[in-house]
XYZ file of C-alpha atoms in Angstrom:
304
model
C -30.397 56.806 87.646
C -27.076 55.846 85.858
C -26.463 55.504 82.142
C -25.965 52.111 81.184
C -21.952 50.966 80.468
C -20.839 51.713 76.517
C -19.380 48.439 74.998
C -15.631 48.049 75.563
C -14.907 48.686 72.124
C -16.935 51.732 71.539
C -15.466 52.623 74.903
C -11.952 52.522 73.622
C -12.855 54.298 70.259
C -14.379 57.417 72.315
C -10.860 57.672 74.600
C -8.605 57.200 71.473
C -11.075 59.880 69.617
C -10.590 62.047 72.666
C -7.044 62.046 72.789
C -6.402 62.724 69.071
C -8.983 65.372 68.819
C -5.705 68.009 69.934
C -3.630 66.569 67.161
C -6.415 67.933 64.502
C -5.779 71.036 65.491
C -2.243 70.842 64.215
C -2.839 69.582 61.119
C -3.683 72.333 58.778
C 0.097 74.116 60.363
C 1.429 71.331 59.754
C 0.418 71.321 56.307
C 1.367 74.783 55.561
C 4.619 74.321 57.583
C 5.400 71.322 55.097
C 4.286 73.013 51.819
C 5.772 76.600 52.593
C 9.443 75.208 54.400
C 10.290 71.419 54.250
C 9.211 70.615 50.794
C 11.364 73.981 49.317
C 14.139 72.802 51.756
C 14.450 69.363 50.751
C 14.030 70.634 47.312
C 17.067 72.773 47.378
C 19.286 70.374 48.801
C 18.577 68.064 46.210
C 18.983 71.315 43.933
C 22.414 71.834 44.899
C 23.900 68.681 43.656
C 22.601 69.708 39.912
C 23.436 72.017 37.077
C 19.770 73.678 37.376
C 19.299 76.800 35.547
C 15.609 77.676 36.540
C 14.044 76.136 34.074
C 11.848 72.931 34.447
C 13.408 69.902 33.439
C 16.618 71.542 33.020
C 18.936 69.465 36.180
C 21.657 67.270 35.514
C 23.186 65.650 38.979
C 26.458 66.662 39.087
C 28.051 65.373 42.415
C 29.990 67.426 44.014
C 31.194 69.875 41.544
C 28.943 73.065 43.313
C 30.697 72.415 46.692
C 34.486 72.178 45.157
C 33.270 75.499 42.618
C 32.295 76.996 46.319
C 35.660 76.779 48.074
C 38.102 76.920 45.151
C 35.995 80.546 43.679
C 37.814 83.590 44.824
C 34.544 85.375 45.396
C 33.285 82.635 47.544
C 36.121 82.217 49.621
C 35.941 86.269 49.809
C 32.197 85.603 50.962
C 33.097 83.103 53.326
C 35.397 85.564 54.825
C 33.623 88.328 55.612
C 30.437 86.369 56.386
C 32.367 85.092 59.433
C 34.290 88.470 60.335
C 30.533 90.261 60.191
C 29.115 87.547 62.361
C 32.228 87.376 65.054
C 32.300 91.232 65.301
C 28.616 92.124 65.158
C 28.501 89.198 68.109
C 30.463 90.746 70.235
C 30.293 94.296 69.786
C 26.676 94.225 69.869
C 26.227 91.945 72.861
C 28.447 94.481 74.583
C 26.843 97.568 73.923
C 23.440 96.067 74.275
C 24.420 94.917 77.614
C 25.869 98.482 78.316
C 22.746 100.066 77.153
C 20.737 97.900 79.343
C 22.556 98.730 82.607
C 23.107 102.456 81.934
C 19.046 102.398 81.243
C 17.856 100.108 84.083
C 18.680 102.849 86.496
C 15.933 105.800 88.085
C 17.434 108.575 85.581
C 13.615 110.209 84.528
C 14.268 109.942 80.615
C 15.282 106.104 81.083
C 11.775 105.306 79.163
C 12.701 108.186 76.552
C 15.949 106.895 76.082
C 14.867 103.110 75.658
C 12.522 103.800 73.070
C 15.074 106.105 71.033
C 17.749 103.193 71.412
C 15.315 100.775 70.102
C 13.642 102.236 67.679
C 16.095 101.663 64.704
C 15.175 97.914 65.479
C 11.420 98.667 64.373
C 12.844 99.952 60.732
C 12.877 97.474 57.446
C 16.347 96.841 57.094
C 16.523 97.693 53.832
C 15.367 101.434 54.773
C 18.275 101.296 57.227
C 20.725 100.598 54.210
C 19.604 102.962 52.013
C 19.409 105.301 54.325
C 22.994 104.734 55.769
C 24.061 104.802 51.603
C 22.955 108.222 51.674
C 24.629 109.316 55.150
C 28.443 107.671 54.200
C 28.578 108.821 50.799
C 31.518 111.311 50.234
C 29.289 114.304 50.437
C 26.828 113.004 52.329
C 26.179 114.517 56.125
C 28.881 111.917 58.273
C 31.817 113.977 56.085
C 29.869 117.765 55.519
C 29.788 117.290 59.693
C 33.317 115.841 60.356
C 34.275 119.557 58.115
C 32.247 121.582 59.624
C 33.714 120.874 63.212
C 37.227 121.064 61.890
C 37.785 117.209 61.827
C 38.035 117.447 57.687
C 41.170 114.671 58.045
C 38.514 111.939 59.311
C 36.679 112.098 56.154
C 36.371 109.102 54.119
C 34.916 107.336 51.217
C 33.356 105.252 53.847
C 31.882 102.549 51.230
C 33.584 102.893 48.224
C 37.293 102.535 49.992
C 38.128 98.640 49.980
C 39.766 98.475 53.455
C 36.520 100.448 54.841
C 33.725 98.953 53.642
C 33.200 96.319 55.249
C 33.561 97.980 58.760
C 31.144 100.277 57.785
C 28.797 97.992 56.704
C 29.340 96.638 60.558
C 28.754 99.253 62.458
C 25.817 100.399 60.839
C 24.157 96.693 61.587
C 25.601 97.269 65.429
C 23.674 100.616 65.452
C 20.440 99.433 64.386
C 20.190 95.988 66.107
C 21.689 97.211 69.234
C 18.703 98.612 70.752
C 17.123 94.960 70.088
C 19.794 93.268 72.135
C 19.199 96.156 75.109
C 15.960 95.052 75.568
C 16.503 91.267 76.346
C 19.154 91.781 78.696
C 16.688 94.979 80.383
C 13.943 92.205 80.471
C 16.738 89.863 82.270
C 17.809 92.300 84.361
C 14.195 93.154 85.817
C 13.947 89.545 86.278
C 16.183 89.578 89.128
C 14.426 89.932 92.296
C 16.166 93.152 93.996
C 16.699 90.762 97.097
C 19.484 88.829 95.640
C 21.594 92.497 95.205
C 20.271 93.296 98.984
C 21.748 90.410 100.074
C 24.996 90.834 98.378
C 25.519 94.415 99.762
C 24.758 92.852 103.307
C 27.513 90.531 102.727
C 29.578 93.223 102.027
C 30.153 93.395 98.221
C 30.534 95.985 96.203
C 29.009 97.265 92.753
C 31.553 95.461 90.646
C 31.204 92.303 92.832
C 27.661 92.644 93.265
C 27.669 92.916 88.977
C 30.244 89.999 88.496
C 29.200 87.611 90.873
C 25.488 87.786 90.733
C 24.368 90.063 87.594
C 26.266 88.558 85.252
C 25.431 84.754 86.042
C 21.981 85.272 86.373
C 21.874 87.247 82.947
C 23.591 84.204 81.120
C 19.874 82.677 79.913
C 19.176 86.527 78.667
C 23.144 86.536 77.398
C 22.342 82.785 75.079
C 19.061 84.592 73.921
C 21.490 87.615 73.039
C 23.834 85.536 71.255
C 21.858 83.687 69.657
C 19.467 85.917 67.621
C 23.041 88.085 66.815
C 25.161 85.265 65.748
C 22.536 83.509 63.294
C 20.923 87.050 62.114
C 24.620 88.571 61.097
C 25.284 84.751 59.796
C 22.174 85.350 57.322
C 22.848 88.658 56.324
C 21.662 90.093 53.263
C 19.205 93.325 53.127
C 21.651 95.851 54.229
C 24.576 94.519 52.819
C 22.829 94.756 49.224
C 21.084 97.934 49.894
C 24.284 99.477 50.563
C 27.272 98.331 48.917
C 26.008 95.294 46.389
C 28.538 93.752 47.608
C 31.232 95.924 46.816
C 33.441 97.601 46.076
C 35.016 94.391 43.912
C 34.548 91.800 46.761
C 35.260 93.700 49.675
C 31.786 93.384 51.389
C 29.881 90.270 49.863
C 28.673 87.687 51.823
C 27.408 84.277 51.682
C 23.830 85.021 51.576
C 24.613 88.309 48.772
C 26.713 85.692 46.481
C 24.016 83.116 46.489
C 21.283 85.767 45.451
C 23.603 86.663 42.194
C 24.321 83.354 41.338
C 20.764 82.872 41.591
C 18.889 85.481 39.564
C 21.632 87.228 38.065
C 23.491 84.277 36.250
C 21.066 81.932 36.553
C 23.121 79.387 38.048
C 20.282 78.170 40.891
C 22.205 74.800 41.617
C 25.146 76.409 42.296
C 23.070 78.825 44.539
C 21.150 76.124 46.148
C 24.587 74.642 47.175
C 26.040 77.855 48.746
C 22.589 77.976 50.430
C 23.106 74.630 51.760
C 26.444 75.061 53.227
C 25.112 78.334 55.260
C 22.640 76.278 56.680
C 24.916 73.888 57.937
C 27.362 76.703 58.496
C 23.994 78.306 60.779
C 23.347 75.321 62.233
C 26.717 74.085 63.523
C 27.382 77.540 65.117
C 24.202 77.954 66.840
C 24.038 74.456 68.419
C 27.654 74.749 69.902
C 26.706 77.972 71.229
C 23.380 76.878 72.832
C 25.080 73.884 74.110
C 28.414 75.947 75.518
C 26.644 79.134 77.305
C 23.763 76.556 78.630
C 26.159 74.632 80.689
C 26.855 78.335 82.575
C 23.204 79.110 83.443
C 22.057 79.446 86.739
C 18.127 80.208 87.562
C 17.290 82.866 89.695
């Protein structure tokens, strides 16, 4: 016995019910996603073309005036600076040596698993830990110059963070250390992604380790490589915890960045248009770098 036909309207009302039903699901993240991100992000770029001081009520539009304040300040130019010097160095450096790490560990030595979890465990840690921690270890007593004395290298020490022309390399390759171990473990997961037959075939063929690593390692690592890049380049872009935790920014402007200028602006003079604008431009500044990155080291990758 069949069921009798629904109506061609009812009909039509059950397959459009049907296909929505998935959509309900979404809603509620929606919701928070709007409430919690796009509403304070539209919010602050309409911020940053005002004079607002915290308070409610308290915004006058003033055009452009935060941008030109941005580029003609001495501190923010400073910012600017070493925003982009932390970014290009800790992008390269720290692709390298994760890629380094990665090779040197995806080998039969017996510790390998020891060794991973060592190298990545600084990862794991808040980053503001990490700063205060490294605060402690570069200070001019601290345990970087008691050891440089005590194996009769006393002419390396240094006042690691409070010399200007220091700092900020410092500062550097304390967020290499910590984040390198992060960066080892995409390209380890990229490099077990390449079936061992590709390398088999290579050696049949006649090449050799550095062949067999330039001409088939490295191209089929380029997806892992954009992953790499990415997360490095827009994570040093951002960077604030371990900048603040260990210098504040100092000494004078030596080691301030984008994200450490708009967070004084903001709560310590009380300036949150002006803060909302230096926030916008590091978005953009975010934005711009990661999409012609994406779209540059895309164009290279080859699947496996």
């Amino acid at each position: 016995m069949t069921a009798p036909p629904l109506p061609a309207r009812a009909g039509r009302r059950r397959r459009v019910g049907v296909r929505g039903a998935p959509w309900l699901f979404v809603v509620p993240a929606l919701l928070v996603y709007g409430v919690v991100v796009l509403y304070p992000t539209a919010a602050g770029g309409l911020y940053a073309f005002t004079d607002w001081t915290g308070r409610a009520g308290d915004a006058n539009f003033v055009g452009l005036d935060n941008f030109r304040r941005l580029f003609n300040t001495e501190s923010a130019r400073s910012a600017l600076v070493n925003t982009l010097t932390i970014a290009a160095a800790c992008t390269i450096v720290q692709t390298a040596a994760g890629l380094g790490l990665a090779l040197a560990l995806n080998t039969r030595l017996r510790s390998r698993n020891v060794l991973r979890t060592l190298f990545f465990a600084s990862a794991l840690l808040p980053p503001v830990i990490i700063g205060f921690l490294w605060q402690y270890v570069l200070t001019p007593t601290g345990p970087l110059n008691t050891a440089l004395s005590d194996v009769g290298l006393g002419a390396l020490r240094q006042n690691w963070l409070g010399d200007g022309s220091l700092a900020l390399w410092s500062v550097i390759g304390v967020i290499i250390w910590q984040n390198a171990g992060l960066t080892m473990v995409i390209y380890l997961a990229g490099l077990q992604g390449i079936p061992p037959e590709v390398h088999e075939a290579a050696a049949i063929d006649g090449a050799g380790p550095w062949q067999r690593f330039r001409s088939v390692t490295l191209p089929l690592l380029l997806p892992a490589t954009t992953i790499a890049l990415s997360l490095t380049l827009i994570g040093s872009l951002k960077l604030f915890d371990q900048v603040f935790a260990m210098t504040g920014g100092g000494p004078g402007y030596a080691t301030e960045t984008l994200s450490v200028v708009m967070y004084k602006e903001a709560f310590v003079s009380g300036e949150f248009g002006y803060s909302a604008a230096i926030a916008l431009v590091l978005t953009m500044i975010v934005f711009a770098f990661a999409m012609i990155q994406l779209r540059t080291l895309r164009r290279f990758e080859v699947d496996s």
